[in-house]
PDB file of C-alpha atoms in Angstrom:
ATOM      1  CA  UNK A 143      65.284  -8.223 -83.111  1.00 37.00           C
ATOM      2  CA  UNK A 144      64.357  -7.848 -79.541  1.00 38.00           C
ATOM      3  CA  UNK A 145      65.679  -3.955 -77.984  1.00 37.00           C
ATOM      4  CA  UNK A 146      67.947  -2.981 -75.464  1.00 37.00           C
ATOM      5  CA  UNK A 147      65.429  -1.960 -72.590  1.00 36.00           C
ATOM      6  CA  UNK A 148      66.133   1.542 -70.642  1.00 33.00           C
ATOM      7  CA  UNK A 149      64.921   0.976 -66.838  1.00 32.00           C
ATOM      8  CA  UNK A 150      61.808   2.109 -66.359  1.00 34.00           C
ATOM      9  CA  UNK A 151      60.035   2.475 -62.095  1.00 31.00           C
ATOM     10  CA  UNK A 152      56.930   1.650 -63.182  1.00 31.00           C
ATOM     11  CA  UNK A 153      57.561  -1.888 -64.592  1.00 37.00           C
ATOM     12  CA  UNK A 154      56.802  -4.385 -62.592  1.00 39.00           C
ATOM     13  CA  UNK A 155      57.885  -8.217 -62.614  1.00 41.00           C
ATOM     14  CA  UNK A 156      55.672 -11.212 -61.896  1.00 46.00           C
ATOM     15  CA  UNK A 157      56.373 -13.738 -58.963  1.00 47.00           C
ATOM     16  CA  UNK A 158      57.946 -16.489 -59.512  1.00 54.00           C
ATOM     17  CA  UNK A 159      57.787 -19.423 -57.087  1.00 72.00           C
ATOM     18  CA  UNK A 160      59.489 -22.059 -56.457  1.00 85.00           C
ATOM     19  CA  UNK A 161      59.548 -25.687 -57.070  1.00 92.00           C
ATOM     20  CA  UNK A 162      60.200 -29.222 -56.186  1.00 95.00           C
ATOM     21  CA  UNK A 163      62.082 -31.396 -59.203  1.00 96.00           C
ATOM     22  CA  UNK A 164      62.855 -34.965 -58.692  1.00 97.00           C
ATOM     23  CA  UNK A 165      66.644 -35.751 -58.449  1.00 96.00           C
ATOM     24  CA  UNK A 166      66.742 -39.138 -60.414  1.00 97.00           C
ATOM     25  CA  UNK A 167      64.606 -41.654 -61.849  1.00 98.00           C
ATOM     26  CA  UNK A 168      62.260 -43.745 -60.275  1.00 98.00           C
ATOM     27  CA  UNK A 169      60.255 -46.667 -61.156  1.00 98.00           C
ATOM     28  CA  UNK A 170      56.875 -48.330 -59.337  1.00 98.00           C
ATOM     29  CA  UNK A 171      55.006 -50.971 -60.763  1.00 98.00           C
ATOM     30  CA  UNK A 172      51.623 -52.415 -59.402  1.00 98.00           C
ATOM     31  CA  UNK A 173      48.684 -54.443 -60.743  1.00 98.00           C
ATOM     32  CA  UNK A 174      44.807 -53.581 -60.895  1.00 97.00           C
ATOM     33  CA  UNK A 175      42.210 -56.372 -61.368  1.00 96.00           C
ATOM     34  CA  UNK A 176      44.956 -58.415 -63.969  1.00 95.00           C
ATOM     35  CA  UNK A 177      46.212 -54.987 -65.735  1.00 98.00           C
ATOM     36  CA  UNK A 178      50.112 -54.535 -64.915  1.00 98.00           C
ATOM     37  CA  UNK A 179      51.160 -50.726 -64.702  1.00 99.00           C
ATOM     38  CA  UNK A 180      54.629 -49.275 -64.651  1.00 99.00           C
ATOM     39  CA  UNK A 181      54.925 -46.009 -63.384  1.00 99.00           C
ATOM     40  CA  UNK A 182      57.937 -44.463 -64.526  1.00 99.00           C
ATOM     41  CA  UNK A 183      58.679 -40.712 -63.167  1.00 99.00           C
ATOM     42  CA  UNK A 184      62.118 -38.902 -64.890  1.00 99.00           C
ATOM     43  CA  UNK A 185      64.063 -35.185 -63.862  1.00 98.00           C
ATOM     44  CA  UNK A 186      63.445 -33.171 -67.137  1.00 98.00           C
ATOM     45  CA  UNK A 187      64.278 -29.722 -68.341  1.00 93.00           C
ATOM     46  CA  UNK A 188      62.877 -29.605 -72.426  1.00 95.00           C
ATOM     47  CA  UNK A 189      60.192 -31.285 -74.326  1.00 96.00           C
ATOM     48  CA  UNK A 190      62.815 -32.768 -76.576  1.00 97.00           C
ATOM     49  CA  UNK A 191      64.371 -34.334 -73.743  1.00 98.00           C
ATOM     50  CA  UNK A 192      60.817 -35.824 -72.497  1.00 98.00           C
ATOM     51  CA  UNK A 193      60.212 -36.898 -75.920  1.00 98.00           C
ATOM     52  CA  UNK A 194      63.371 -39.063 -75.819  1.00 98.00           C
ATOM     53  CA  UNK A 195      62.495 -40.747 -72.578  1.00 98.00           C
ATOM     54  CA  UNK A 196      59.124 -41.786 -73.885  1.00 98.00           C
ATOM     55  CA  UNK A 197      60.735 -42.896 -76.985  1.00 98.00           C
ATOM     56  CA  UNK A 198      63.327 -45.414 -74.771  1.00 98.00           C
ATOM     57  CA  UNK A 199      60.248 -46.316 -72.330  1.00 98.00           C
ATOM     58  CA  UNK A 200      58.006 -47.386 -75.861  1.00 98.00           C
ATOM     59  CA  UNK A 201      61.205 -49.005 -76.712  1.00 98.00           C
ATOM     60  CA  UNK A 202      61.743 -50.972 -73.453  1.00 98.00           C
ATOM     61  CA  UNK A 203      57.685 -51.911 -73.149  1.00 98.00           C
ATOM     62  CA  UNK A 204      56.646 -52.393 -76.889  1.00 98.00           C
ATOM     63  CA  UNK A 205      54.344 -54.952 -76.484  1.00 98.00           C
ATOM     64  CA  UNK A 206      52.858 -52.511 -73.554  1.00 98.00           C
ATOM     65  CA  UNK A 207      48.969 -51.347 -74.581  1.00 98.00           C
ATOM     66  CA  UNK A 208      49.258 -48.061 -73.932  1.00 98.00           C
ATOM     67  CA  UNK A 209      52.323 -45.248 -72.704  1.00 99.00           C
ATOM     68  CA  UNK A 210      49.857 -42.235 -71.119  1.00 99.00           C
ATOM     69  CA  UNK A 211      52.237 -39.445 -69.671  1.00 99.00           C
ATOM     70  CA  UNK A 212      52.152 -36.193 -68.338  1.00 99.00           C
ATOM     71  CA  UNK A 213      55.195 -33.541 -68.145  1.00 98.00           C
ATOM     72  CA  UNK A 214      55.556 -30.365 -66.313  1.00 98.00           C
ATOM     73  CA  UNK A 215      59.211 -28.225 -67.278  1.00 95.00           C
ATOM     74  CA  UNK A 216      59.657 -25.082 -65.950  1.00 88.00           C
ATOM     75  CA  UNK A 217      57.887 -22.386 -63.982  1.00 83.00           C
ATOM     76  CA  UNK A 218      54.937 -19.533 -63.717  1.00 78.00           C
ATOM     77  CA  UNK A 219      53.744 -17.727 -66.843  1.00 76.00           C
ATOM     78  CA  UNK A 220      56.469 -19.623 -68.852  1.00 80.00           C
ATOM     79  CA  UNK A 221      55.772 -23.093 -67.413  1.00 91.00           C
ATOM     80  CA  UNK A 222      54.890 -25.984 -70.025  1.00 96.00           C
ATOM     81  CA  UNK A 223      52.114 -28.699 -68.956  1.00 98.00           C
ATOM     82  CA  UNK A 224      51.581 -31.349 -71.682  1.00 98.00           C
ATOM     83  CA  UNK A 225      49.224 -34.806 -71.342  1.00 98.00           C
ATOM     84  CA  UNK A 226      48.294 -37.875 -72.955  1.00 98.00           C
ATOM     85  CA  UNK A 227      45.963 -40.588 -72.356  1.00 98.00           C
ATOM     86  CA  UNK A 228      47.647 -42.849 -75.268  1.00 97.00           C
ATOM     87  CA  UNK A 229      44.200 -43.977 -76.266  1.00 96.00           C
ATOM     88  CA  UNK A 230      42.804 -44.633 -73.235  1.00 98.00           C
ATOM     89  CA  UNK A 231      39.201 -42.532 -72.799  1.00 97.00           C
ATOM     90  CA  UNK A 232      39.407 -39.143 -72.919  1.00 97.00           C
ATOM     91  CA  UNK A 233      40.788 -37.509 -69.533  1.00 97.00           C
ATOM     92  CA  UNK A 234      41.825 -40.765 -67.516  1.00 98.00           C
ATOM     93  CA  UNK A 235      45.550 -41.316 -67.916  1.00 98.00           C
ATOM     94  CA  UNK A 236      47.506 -37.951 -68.652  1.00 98.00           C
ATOM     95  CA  UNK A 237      45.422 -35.571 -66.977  1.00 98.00           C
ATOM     96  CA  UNK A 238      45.236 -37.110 -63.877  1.00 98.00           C
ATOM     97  CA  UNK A 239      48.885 -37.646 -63.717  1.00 98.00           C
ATOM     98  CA  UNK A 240      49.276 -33.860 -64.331  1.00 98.00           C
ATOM     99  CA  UNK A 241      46.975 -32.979 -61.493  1.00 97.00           C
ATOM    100  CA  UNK A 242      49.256 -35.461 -59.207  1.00 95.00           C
ATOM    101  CA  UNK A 243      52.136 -32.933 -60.541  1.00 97.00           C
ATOM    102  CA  UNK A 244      50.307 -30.062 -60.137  1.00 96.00           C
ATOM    103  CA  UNK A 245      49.049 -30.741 -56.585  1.00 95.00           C
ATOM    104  CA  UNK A 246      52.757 -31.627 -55.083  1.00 93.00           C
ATOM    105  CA  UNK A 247      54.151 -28.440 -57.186  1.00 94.00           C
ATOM    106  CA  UNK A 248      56.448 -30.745 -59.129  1.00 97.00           C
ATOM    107  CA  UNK A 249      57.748 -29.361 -61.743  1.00 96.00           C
ATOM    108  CA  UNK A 250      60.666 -30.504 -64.418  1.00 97.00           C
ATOM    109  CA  UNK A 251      59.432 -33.907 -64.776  1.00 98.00           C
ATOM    110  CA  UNK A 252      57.467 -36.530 -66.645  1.00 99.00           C
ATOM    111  CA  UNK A 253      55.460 -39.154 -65.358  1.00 99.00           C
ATOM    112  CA  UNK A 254      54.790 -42.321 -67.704  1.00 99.00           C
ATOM    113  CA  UNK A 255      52.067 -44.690 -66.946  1.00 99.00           C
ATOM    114  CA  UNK A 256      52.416 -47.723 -68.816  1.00 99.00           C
ATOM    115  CA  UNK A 257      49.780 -50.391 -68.964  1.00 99.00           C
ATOM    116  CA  UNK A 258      49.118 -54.104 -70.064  1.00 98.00           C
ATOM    117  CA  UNK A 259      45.807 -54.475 -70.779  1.00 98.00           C
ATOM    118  CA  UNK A 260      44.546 -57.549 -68.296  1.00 95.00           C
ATOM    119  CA  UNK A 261      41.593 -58.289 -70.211  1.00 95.00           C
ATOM    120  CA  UNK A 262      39.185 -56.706 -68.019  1.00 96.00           C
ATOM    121  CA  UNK A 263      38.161 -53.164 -68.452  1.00 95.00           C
ATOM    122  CA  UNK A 264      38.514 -50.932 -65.088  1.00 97.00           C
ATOM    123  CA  UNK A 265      35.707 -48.569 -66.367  1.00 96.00           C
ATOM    124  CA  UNK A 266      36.488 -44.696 -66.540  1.00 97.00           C
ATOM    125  CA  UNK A 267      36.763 -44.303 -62.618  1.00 97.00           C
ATOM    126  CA  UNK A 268      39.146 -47.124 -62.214  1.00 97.00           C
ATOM    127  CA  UNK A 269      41.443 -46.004 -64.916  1.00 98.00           C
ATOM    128  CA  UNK A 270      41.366 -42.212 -63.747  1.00 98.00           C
ATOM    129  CA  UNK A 271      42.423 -44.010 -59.932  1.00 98.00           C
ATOM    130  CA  UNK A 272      44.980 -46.317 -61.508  1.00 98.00           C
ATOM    131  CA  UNK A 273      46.780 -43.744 -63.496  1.00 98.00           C
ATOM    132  CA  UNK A 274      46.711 -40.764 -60.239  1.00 98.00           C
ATOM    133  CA  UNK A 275      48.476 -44.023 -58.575  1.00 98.00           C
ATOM    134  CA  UNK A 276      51.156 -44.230 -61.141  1.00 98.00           C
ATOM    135  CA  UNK A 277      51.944 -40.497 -60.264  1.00 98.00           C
ATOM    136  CA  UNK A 278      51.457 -40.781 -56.765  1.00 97.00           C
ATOM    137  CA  UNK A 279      53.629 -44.022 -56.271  1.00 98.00           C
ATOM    138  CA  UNK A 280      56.777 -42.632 -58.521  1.00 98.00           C
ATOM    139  CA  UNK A 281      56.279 -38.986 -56.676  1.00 96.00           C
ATOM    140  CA  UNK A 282      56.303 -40.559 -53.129  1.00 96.00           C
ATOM    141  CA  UNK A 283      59.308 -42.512 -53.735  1.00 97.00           C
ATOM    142  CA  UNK A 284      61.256 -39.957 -55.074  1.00 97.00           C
ATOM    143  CA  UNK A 285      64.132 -37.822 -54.102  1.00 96.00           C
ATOM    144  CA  UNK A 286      62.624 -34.212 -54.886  1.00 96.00           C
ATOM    145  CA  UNK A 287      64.971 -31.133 -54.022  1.00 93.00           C
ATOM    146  CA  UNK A 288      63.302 -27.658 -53.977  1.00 90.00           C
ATOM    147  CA  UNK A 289      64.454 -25.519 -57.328  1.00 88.00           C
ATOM    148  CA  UNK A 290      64.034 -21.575 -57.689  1.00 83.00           C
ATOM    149  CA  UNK A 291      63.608 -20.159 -60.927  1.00 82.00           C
ATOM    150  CA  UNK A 292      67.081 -18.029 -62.422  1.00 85.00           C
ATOM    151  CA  UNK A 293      66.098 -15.318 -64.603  1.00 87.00           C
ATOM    152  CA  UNK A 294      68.952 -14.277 -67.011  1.00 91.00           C
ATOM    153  CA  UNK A 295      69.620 -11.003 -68.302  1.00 95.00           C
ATOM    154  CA  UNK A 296      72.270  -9.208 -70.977  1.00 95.00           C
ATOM    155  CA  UNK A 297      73.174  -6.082 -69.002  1.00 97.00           C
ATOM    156  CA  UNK A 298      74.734  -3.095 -70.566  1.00 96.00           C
ATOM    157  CA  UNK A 299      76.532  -0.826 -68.132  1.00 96.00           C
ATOM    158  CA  UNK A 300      79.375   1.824 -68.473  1.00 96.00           C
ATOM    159  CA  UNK A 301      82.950   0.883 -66.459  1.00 96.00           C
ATOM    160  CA  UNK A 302      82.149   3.565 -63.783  1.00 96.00           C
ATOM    161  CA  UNK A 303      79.298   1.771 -62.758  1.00 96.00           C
ATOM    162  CA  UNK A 304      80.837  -1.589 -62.620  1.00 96.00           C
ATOM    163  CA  UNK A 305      82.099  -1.444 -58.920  1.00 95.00           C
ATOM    164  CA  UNK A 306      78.323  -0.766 -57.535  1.00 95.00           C
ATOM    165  CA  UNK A 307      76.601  -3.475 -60.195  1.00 96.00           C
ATOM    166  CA  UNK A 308      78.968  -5.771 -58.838  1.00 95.00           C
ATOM    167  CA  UNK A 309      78.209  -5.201 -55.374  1.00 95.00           C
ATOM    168  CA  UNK A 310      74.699  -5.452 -56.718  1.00 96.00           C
ATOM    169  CA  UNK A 311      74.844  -8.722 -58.187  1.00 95.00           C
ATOM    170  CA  UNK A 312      76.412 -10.440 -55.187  1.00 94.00           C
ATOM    171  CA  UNK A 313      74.075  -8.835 -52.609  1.00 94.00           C
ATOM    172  CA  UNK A 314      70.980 -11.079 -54.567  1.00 92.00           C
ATOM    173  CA  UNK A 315      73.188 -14.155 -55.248  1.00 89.00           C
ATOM    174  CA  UNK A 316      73.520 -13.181 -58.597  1.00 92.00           C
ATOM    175  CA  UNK A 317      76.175 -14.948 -60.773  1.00 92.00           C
ATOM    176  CA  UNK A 318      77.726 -13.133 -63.758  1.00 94.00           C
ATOM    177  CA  UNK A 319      78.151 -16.031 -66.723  1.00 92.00           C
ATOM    178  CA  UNK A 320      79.621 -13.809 -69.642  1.00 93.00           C
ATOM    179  CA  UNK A 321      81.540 -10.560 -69.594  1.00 94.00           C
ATOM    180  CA  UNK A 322      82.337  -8.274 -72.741  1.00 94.00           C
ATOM    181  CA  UNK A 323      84.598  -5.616 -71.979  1.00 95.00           C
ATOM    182  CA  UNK A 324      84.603  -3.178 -74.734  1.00 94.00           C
ATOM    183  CA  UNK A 325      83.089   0.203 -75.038  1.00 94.00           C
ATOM    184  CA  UNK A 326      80.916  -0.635 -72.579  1.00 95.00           C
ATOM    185  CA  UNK A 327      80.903  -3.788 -69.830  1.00 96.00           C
ATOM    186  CA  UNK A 328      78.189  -6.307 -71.161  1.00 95.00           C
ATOM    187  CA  UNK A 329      77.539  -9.007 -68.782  1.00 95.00           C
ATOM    188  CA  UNK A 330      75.022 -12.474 -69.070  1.00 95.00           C
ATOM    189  CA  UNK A 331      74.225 -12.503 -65.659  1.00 94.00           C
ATOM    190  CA  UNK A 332      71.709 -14.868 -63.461  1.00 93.00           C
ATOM    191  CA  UNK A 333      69.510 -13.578 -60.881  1.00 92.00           C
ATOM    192  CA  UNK A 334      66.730 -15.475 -58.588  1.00 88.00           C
ATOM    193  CA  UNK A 335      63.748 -14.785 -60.420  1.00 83.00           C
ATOM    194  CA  UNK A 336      62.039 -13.967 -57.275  1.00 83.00           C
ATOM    195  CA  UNK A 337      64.611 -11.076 -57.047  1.00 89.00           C
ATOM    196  CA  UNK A 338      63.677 -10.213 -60.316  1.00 90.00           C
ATOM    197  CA  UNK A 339      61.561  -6.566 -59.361  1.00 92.00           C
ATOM    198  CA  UNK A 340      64.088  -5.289 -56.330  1.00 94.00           C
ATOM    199  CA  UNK A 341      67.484  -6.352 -58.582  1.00 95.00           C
ATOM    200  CA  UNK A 342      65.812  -4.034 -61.786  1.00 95.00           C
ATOM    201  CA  UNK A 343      65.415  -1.426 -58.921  1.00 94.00           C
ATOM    202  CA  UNK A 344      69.150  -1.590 -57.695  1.00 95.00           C
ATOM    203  CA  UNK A 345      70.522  -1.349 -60.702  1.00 96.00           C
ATOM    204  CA  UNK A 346      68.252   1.747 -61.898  1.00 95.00           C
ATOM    205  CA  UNK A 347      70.085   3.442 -58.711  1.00 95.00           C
ATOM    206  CA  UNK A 348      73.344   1.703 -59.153  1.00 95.00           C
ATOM    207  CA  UNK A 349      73.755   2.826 -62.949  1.00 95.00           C
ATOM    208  CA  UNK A 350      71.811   6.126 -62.179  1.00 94.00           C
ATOM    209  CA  UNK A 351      69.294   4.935 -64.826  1.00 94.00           C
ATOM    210  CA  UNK A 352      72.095   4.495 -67.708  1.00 93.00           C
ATOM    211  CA  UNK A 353      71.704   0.727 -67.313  1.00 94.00           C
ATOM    212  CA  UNK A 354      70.301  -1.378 -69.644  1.00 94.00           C
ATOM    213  CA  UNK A 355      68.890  -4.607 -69.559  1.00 95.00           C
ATOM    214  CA  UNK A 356      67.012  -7.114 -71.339  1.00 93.00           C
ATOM    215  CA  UNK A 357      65.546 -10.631 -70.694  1.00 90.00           C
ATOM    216  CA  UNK A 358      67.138 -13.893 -71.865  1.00 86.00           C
TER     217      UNK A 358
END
């Protein structure tokens, strides 16, 4: 069971930056010496949910020789990166579709490169060009709106203290989800994650260091 946290001035908080997403699907197809690639690029925000779009793409394209993808969901130390190259050679299909991701600081989205195998072989170059094509196609025909991380946090704070936490909240766009009014005021409340180190600050002075918080 994770502990209620007492604020400490020492602690620090990484940097988080932020990120473009894509708004909606896109889809891109294009041929290389006979082999027919469809680059499909989806918004995504859990593995489960990127595991379901590769499912319905398989499903769509089963007669397709290989479904290489490459998925980014979230951001800094808690960011997930995943690639496949779908039996293609080792390091020519997902990876370079990652780096495509990586390079345009995309984030919450998978890229699918499916191929038909055109009976000639495009040699470990050609397939590492024709897959960073499948991400740079979908990528530069998408809709892609900048995202900033939200860090959530259970706070624990007495009633007198309420007035100034509120004041708090609202002067770094926070957004209170849940409030408990018992004892004490417990509150689920969202805060820019870039915010993260001067919000933990304020509300050390707002509560007088009788605040507690801990991470979601």
């Amino acid at each position: 069971m994770k502990r209620k946290r007492i604020l400490r001035k020492s602690e620090t908080m990484p940097v988080v930056k932020s990120y473009l997403t894509p708004e909606k699907a896109v889809r891109q197809r294009f041929n290389v010496k006979n082999s027919r690639f469809i680059a499909s690029l989806f918004p995504v925000e859990s593995e489960e949910e990127s595991s379901r779009y590769l499912d319905t793409v398989a499903a769509e394209f089963p007669d397709a020789t290989h479904h290489a993808y490459a998925f980014r969901i979230g951001a800094g130390s808690e960011i997930i990166e995943r690639a496949s190259d779908d039996r293609e050679p080792a390091g020519t299909a997902g990876p370079p579709m990652l780096q495509f991701l990586q390079g345009y600081n995309v984030s919450d989205a998978l890229i699918i490169g499916t191929r038909y195998f055109g009976g000639i072989k495009l040699g470990i170059g050609g397939l590492t060009r024709a897959y960073r094509e499948c991400a740079r196609i979908c990528l530069e025909n998408a809709v892609l709106r900048m995202r900033e991380p939200v860090q959530a946090y259970h706070l624990t704070i007495s009633y007198e203290d309420f007035g100034a936490v509120n004041r708090l909240l609202e002067s770094k766009s926070g957004i209170i989800h849940e409030a408990d009014y018992g004892r004490e005021i417990k509150l689920v409340a969202g805060i820019p994650a870039r915010l993260n180190r001067s919000f933990l600050n304020g509300l050390k002075t707002a509560t007088r260091g009788r605040g507690k918080w801990e991470k979601i």
